[in-house]
Coordinates of C-alpha atoms and ligand atoms in Angstrom, one line a residue:
X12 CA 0.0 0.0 0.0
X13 CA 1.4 3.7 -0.7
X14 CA 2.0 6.3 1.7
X15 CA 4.1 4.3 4.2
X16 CA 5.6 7.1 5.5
X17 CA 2.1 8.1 7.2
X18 CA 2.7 5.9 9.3
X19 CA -0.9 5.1 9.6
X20 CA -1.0 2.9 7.0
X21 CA -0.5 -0.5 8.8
X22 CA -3.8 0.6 11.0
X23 CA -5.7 1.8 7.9
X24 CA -5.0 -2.5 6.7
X25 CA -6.7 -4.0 10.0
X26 CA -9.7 -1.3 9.1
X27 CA -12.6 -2.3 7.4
X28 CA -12.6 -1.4 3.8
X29 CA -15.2 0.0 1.7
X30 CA -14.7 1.0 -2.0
X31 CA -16.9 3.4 -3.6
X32 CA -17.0 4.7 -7.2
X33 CA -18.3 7.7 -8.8
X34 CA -19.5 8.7 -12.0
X35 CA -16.3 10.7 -13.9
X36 CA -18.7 14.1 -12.9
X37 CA -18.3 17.0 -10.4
X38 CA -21.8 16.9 -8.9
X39 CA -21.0 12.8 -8.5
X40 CA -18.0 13.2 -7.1
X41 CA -18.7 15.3 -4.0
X42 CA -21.5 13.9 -2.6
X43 CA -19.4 10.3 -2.2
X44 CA -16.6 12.3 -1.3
X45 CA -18.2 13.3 1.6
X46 CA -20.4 10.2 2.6
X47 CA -16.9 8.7 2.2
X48 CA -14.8 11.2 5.0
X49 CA -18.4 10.5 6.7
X50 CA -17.9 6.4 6.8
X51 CA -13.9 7.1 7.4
X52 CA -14.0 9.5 10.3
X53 CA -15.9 6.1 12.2
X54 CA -12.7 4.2 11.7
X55 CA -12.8 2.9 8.1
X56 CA -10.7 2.8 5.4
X57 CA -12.2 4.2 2.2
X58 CA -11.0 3.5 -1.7
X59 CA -12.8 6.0 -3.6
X60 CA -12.8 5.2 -7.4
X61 CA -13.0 7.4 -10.5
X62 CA -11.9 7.0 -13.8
X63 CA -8.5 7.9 -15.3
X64 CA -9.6 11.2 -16.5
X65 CA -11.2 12.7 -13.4
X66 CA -7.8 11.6 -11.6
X67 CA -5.8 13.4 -14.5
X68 CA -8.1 16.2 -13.4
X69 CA -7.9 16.2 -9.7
X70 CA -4.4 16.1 -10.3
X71 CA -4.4 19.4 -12.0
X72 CA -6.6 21.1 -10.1
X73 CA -4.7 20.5 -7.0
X74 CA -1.4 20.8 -8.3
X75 CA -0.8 17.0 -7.3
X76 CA 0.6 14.3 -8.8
X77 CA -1.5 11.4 -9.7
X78 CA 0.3 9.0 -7.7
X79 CA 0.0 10.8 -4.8
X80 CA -4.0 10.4 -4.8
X81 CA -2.9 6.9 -3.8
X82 CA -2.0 8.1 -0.5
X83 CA -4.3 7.2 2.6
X84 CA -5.1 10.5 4.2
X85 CA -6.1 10.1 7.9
X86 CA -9.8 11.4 7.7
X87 CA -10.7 11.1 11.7
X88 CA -10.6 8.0 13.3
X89 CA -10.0 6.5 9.6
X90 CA -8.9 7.1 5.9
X91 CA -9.3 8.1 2.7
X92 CA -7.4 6.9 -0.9
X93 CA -8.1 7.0 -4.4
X94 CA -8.0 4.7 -6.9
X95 CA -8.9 5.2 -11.1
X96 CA -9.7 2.8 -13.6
X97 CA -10.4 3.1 -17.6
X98 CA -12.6 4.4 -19.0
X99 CA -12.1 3.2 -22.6
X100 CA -11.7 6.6 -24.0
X101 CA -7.9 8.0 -24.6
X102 CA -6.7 11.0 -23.0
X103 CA -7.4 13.4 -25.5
X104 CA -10.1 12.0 -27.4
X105 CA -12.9 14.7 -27.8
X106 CA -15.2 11.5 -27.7
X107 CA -15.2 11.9 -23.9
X108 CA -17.2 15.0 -24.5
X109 CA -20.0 13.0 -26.1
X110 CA -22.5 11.8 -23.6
X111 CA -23.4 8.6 -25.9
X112 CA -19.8 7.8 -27.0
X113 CA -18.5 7.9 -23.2
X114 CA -21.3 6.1 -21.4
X115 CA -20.8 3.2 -24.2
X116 CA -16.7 3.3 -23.2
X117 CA -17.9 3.4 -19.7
X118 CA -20.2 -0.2 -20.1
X119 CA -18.1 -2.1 -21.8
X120 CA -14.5 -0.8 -20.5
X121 CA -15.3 -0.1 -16.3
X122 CA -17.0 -3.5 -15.1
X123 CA -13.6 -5.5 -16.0
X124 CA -11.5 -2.5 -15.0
X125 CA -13.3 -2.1 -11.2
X126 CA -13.6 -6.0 -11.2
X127 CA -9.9 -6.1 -11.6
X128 CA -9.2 -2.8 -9.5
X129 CA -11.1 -4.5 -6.2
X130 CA -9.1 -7.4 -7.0
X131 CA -6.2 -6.3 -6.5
X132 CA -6.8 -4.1 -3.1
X133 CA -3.9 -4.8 -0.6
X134 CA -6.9 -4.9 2.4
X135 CA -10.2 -6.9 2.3
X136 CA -13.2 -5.2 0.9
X137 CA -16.1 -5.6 3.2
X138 CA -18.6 -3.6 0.2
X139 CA -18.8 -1.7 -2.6
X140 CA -20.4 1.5 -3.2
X141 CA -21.6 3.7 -5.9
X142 CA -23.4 6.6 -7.2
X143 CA -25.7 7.0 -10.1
X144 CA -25.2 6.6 -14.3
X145 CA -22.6 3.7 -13.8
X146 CA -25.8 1.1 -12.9
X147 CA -23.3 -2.1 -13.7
X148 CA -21.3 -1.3 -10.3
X149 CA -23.7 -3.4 -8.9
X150 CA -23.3 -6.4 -11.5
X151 CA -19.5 -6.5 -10.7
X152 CA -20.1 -6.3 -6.6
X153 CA -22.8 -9.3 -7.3
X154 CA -20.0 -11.4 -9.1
X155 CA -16.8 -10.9 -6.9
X156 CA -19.3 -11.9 -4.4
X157 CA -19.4 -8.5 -2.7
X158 CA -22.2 -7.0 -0.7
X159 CA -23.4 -3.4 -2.7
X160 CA -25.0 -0.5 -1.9
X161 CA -26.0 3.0 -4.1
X162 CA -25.8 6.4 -2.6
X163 CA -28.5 8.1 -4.8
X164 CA -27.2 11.9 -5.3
X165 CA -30.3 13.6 -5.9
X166 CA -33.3 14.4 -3.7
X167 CA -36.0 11.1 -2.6
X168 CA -38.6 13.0 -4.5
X169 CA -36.9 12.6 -7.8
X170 CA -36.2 8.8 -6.3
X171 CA -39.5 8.2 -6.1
X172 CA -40.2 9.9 -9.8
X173 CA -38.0 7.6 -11.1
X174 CA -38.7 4.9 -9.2
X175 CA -42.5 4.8 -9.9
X176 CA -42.2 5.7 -13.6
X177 CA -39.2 2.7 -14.2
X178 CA -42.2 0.2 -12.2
X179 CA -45.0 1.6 -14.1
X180 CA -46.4 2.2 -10.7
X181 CA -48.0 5.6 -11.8
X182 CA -49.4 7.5 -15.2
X183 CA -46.9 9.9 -16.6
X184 CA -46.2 12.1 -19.5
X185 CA -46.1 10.5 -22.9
X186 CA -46.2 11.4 -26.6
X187 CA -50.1 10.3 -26.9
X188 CA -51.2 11.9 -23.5
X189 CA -48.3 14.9 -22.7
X190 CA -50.6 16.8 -20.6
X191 CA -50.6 14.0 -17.2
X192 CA -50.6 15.3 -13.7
X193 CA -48.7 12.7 -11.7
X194 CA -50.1 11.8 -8.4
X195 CA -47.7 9.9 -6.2
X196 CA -47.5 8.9 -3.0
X197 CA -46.3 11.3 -0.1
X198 CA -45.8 14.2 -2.8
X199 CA -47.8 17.2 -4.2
X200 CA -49.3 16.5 -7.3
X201 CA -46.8 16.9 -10.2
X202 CA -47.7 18.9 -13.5
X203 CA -45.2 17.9 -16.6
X204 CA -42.7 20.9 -16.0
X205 CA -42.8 19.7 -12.2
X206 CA -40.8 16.4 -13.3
X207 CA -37.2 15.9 -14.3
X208 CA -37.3 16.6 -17.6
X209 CA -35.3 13.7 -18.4
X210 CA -38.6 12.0 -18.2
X211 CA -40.4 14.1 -20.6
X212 CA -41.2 12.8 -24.3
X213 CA -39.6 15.6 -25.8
X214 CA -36.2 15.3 -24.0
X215 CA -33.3 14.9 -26.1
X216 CA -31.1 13.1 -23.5
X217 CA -32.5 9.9 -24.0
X218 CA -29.4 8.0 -23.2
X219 CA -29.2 10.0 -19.3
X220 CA -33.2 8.5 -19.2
X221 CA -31.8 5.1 -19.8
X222 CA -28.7 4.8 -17.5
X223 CA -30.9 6.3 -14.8
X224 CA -33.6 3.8 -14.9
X225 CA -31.4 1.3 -15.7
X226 CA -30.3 1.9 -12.2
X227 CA -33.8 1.2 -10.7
X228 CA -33.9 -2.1 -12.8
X229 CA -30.9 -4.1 -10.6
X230 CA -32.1 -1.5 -7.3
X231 CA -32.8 -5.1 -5.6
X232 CA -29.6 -6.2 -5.6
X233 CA -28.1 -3.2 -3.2
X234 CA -27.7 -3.9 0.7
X235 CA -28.4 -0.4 0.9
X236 CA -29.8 2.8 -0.7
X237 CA -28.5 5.7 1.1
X238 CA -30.2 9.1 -0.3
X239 CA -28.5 12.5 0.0
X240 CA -31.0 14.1 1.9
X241 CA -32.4 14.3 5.1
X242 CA -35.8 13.6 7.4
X243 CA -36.6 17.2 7.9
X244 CA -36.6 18.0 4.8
X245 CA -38.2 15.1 2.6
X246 CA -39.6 12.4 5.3
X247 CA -43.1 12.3 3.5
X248 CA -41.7 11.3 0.3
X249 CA -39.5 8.7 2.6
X250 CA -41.7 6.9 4.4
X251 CA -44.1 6.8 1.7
X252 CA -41.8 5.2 -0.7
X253 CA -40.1 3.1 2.3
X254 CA -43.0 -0.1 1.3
X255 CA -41.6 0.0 -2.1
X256 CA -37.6 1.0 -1.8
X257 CA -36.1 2.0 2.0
X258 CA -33.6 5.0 1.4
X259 CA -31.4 5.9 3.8
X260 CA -31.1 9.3 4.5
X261 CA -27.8 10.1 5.2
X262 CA -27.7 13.9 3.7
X263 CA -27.1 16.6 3.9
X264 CA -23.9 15.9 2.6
X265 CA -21.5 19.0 3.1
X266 CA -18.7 19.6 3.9
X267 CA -17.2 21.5 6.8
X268 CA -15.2 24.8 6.3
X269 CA -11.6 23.6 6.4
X270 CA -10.9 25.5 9.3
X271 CA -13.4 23.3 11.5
X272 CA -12.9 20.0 9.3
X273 CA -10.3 18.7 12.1
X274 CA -7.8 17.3 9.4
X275 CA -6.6 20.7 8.2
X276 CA -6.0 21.6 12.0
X277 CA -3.9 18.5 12.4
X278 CA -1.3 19.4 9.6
X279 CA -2.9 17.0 7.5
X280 CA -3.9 17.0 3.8
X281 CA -7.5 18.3 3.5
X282 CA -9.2 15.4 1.1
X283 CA -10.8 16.8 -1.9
X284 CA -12.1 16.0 -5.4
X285 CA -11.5 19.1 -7.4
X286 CA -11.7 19.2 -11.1
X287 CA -11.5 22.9 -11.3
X288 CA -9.3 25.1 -9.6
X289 CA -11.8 27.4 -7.1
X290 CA -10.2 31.0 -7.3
X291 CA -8.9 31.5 -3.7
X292 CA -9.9 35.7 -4.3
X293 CA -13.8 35.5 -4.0
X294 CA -13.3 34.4 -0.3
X295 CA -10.6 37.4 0.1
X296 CA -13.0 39.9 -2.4
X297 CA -16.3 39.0 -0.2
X298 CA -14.5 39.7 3.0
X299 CA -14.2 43.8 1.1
X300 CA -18.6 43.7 1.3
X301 CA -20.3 44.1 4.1
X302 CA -22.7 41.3 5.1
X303 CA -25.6 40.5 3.0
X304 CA -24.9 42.8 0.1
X305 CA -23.7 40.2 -2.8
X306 CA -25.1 38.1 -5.3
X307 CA -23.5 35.0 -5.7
X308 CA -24.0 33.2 -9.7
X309 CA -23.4 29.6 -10.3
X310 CA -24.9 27.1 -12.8
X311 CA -23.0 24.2 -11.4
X312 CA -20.4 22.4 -13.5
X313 CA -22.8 21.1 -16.5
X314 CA -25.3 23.9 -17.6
X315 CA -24.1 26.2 -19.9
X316 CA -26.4 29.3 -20.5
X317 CA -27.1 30.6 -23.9
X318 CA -25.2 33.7 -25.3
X319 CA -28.8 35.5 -25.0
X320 CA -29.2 34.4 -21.6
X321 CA -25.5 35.2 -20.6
X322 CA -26.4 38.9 -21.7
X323 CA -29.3 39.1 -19.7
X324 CA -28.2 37.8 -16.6
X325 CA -24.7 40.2 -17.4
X326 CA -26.9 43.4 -17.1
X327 CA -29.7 42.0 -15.0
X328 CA -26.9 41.4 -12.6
X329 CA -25.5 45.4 -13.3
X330 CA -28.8 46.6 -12.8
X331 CA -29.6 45.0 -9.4
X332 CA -27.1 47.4 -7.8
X333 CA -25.4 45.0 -5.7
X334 CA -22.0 43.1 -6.1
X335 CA -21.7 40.0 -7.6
X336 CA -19.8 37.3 -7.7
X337 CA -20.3 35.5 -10.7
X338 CA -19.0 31.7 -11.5
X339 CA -18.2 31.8 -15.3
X340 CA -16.5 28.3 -16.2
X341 CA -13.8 28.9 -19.0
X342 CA -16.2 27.1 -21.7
X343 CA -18.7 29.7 -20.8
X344 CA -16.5 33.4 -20.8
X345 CA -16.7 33.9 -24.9
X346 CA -20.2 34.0 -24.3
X347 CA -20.4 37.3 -21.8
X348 CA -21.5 40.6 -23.7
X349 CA -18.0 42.0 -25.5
X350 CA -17.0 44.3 -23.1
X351 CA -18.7 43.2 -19.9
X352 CA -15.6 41.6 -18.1
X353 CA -13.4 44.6 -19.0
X354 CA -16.5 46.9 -17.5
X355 CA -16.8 44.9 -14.2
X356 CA -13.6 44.9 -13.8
X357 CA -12.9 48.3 -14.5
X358 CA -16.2 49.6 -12.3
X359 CA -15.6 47.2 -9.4
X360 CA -18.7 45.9 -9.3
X361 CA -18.5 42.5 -9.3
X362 CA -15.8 39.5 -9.4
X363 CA -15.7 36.6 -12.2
X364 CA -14.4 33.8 -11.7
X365 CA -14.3 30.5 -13.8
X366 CA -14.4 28.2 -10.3
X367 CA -15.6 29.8 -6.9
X368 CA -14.9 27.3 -3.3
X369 CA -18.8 27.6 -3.4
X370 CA -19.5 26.0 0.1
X371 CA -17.0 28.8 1.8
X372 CA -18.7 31.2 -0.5
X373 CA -22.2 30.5 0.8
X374 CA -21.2 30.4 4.3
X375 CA -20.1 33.8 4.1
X376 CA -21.6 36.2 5.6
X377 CA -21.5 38.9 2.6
X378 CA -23.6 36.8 0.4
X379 CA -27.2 38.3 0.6
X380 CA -28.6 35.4 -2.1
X381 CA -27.9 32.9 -4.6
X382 CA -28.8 32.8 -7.8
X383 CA -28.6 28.6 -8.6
X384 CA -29.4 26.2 -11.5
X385 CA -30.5 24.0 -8.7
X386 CA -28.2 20.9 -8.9
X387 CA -29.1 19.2 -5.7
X388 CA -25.6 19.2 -4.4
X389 CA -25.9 23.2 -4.9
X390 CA -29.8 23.0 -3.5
X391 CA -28.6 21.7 -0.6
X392 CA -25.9 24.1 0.6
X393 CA -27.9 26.7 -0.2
X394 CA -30.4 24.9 2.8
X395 CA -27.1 24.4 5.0
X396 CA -25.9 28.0 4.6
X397 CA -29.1 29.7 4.7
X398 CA -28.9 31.8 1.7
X399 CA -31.8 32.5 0.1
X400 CA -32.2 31.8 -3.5
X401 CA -33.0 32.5 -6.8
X402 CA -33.9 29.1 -9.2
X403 CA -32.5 29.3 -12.2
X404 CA -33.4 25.2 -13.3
X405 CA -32.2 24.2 -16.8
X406 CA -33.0 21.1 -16.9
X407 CA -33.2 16.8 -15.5
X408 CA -33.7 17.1 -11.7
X409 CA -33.0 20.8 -11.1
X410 CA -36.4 21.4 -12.1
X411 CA -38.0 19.7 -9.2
X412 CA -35.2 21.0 -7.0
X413 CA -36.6 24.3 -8.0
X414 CA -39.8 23.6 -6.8
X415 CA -38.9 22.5 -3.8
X416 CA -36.9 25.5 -3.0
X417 CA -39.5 27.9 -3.8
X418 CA -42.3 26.5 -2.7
X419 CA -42.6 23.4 -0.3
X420 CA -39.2 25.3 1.5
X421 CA -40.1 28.7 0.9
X422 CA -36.2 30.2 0.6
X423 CA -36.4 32.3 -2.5
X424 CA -38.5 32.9 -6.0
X425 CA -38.0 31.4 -9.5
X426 CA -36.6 33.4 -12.5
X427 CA -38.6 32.4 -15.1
X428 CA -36.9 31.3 -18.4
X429 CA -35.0 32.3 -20.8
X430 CA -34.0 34.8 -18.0
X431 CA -34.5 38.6 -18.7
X432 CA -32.6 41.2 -17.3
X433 CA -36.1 43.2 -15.7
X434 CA -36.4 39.8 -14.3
X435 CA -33.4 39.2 -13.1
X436 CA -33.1 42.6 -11.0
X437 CA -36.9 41.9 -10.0
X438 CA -36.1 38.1 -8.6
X439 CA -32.5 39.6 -7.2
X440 CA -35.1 42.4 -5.2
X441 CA -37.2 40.0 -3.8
X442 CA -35.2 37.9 -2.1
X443 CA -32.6 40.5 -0.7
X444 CA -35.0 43.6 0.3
X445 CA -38.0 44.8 2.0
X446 CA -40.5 42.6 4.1
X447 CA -40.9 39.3 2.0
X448 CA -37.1 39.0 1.7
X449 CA -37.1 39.2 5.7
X450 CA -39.7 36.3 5.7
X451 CA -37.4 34.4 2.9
X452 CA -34.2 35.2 5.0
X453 CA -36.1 33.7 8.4
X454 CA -37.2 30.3 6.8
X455 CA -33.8 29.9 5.1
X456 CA -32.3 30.7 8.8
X457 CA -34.9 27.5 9.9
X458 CA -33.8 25.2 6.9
X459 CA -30.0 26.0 8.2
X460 CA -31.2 25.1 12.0
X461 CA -32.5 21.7 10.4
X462 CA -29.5 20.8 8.0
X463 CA -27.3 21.1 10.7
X464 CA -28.9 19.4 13.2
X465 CA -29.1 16.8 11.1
X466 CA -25.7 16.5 10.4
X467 CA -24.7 16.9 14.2
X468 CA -23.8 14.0 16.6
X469 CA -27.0 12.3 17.1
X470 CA -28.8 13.7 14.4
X471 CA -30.8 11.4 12.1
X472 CA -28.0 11.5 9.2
X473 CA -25.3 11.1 12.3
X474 CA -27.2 7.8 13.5
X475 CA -27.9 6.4 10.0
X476 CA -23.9 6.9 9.3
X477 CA -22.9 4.8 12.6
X478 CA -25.4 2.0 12.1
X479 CA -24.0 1.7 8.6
X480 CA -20.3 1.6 9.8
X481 CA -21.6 -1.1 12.6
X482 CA -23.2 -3.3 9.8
X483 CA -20.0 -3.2 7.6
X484 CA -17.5 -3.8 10.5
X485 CA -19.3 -6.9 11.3
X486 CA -19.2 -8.3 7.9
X487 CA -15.2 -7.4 7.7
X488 CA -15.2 -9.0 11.0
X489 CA -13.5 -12.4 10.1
X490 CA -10.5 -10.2 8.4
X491 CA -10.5 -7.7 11.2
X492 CA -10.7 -9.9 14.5
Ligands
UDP21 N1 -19.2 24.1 -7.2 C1 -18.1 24.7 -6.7 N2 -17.7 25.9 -7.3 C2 -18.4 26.4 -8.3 C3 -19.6 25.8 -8.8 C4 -19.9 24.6 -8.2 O1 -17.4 24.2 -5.8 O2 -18.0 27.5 -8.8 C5 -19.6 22.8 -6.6 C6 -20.9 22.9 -5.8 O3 -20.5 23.3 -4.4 C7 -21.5 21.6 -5.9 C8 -21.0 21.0 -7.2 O4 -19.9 21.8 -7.6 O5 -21.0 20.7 -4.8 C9 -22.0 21.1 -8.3 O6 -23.0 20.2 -8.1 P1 -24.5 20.5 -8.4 O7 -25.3 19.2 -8.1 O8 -25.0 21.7 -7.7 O9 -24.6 20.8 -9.9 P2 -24.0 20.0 -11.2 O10 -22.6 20.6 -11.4 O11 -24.0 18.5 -11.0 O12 -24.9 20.5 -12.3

């Protein structure tokens, strides 16, 4: 095993051993990432797999070495190591960019590559892990013999859509009868442009559709189905589904500002699964606003907005008077306004950046709202920090997450699509001034109360974690005793 020099290393082999792998994505990667210091801070060694490409990216990002990934980094009472397999695509073969071309690499390279990956691990592996869009994880725990589980990344509601539509449990959408309200169990009726859109007739991603319900088709085969998510927030949708599927909520999965996360204080290397490089300034440039005066932009790592849209939101953004920090990914910059970077810059109004340390963004206390495309990972931290929002959704499960934002939690308002820049300034208002923004900022304050308590020791997601480290030290019992 690497990273003898830790000295650790010969307790991290008498640990149990879990091995989880993600989907080569950035909104994959950091919810296991952090179920994963979750499980390791109990005394358990985690492997947490990728494919060759993320770990070319990590590498980059963090100014690391591949091989150094290797390393077992004490995470509490336990550790954390990465491992990456192939993913049938070569390094710089634009194919990875095509969905279709790299989830076909993805089947038919990755189930021998992870079979022969958890093979070869130096210390026993007690059960395998993984997150959605790589559905055959299971098929390879099932023939090594290995007991499974899936950590569903996105919220129990859009479980349950899924769920129910892959089962034909309920009437949804289709091209004969598009206009269906779907009624299911423990949730508000849902209208079409309610659902994940993935699961509308007219979606174009059909292959996401398929690798998502495929997931739901070997479901039965998993120990465990842990949901990112938590009672307080979605225990209707829980129990209702529980008869059918029991998910496990272990969310919300966040992590803690380095400066509290223990490992940092310790001198030791602070686990992460960059693939961008967060610009260290916006922390630095928030700290120059007093609190709750900025507007904080991010569409996640996927979306892309239109050059239209990009020009909107540019001078929506000017117009609503306040600063903003705005997350523009490199692929996104050539379509800002000509001009508009130069005029920010120029007029101090604002900051751009291509990657922003979002979690230490939102816990700041200059950030008045957040203007989100509603990934779940980003839903939720908006719910842990207590930052109001405005939803943005583009598309799959943001819309739902959108929904639930605005209306079942009550922390912000929608900006209706394509965005325009009255619209933008109007949404921007509403959450940050006057008498309905105070209500908004209160609820959002309540939301962070639950999160956390969730989180802390005790706390539903805090009790689900243990009993799942209990289960899995007793079935690594015969190599640990
Ligand atoms: N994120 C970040 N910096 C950014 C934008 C996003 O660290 O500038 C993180 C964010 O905190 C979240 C993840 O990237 O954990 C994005 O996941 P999400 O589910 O919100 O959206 P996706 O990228 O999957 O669409």
């Amino acid at each position: 095993m690497a990273g003898t020099e830790e000295g650790g290393v010969g307790e991290a082999s008498r640990m149990p051993h879990v091995v989880m792998v993600s989907f080569p994505a950035q909104g994959h990667l950091n919810p296991l990432l952090r179920f994963a210091k979750r499980v390791a801070a109990e005394g358990v060694l985690v492997t947490l797999c990728s494919t060759d490409h993320i770990a070319r990216r990590m590498s980059a990002a963090a100014s690391t070495p591949v091989a150094a990934l290797a390393d077992p980094t004490p995470v509490g009472r336990g550790f954390i190591r990465f491992e990456f397999f192939d993913d049938g695509i070569a390094p710089d073969d634009p194919a990875r960019d095509n969905l279709d071309l790299l989830m076909a690499a993805l089947r038919s390279t990755g189930p021998p590559a992870l079979a022969a990956l958890v093979r070869r691990q130096d210390v026993p592996v007690a059960c395998i892990i993984n997150n959605p869009f790589i559905p055959w994880v299971l098929d390879v725990a099932a023939e090594l013999g290995l007991p499974s589980g899936v950590l569903w990344v996105q919220s129990a509601a859009v479980f349950s859509i899924y769920y129910h539509y892959r089962h034909a449990l309920a009437a949804f959408p289709s091209e004969d009868e598009p206009d269906v309200t779907v009624q299911l169990p423990g949730l508000p009726p849902l209208r079409p442009e309610d659902l994940p859109t993935f699961l509308l007739p007219t979606s174009p991603y059909k292959i996401l559709k398929n690798v998502i319900l495929e997931q739901f088709g070997n479901l039965s085969s998993a120990s465990w189905v842990f949901a990112n998510t938590f009672e307080e927030l979605e225990h209707e949708v829980i129990e209702a589904t529980a008869n059918r599927q029991v998910l496990i909520p272990i969310g919300p999965l966040t992590d803690p500002p380095p400066e509290e996360g223990g490992s940092k204080g310790n001198g030791r290397r602070e686990v992460r699964a960059d693939l961008f490089k967060a610009a260290e300034e916006s922390i630095e440039w928030l700290g120059r606003h007093p609190p709750r005066s900025v507007v904080y932009v991010s569409v996640g790592s996927v979306v892309v907005l239109s050059e239209e849209e990009m020009e909107e939101m540019a001078w929506g953004l000017k117009q609503s008077g306040r600063p903003f920090l705005w997350v523009v990914r490199r692929d996104a910059r050539e379509r800002l306004p000509t001009g508009f970077a130069e005029a920010v810059a120029a007029e101090g109004i604002g900051l751009l950046v291509e990657w922003s340390p979002q979690e230490r963004v939102l816990a700041h206390e200059a950030v008045a709202c957040f203007l989100t495309h509603c990934g779940w990972n980003s839903t939720l931290e908006a719910l842990t920090a207590g930052v109001p929002v405005v939803a943005y959704p583009q598309w799959g499960d943001q819309v739902p997450d959108a929904k639930m934002l605005v209306e079942a939690c009550g922390v912000g308002v929608r900006l209706p699509a394509p965005a325009i820049r009255s619209e933008v300034q109007r949404c921007v208002k509403a959450v940050t001034d006057g008498e309905t923004a105070e209500a908004t900022r209160r609820r959002a304050a309540e939301w962070k109360e639950a999160a956390v308590k969730a989180e802390a020791e005790g706390g539903s997601t805090d009790r689900h974690i243990k009993a799942f480290v209990e289960e899995i030290r007793k079935l690594a019992a015969p190599a640990t005793n």
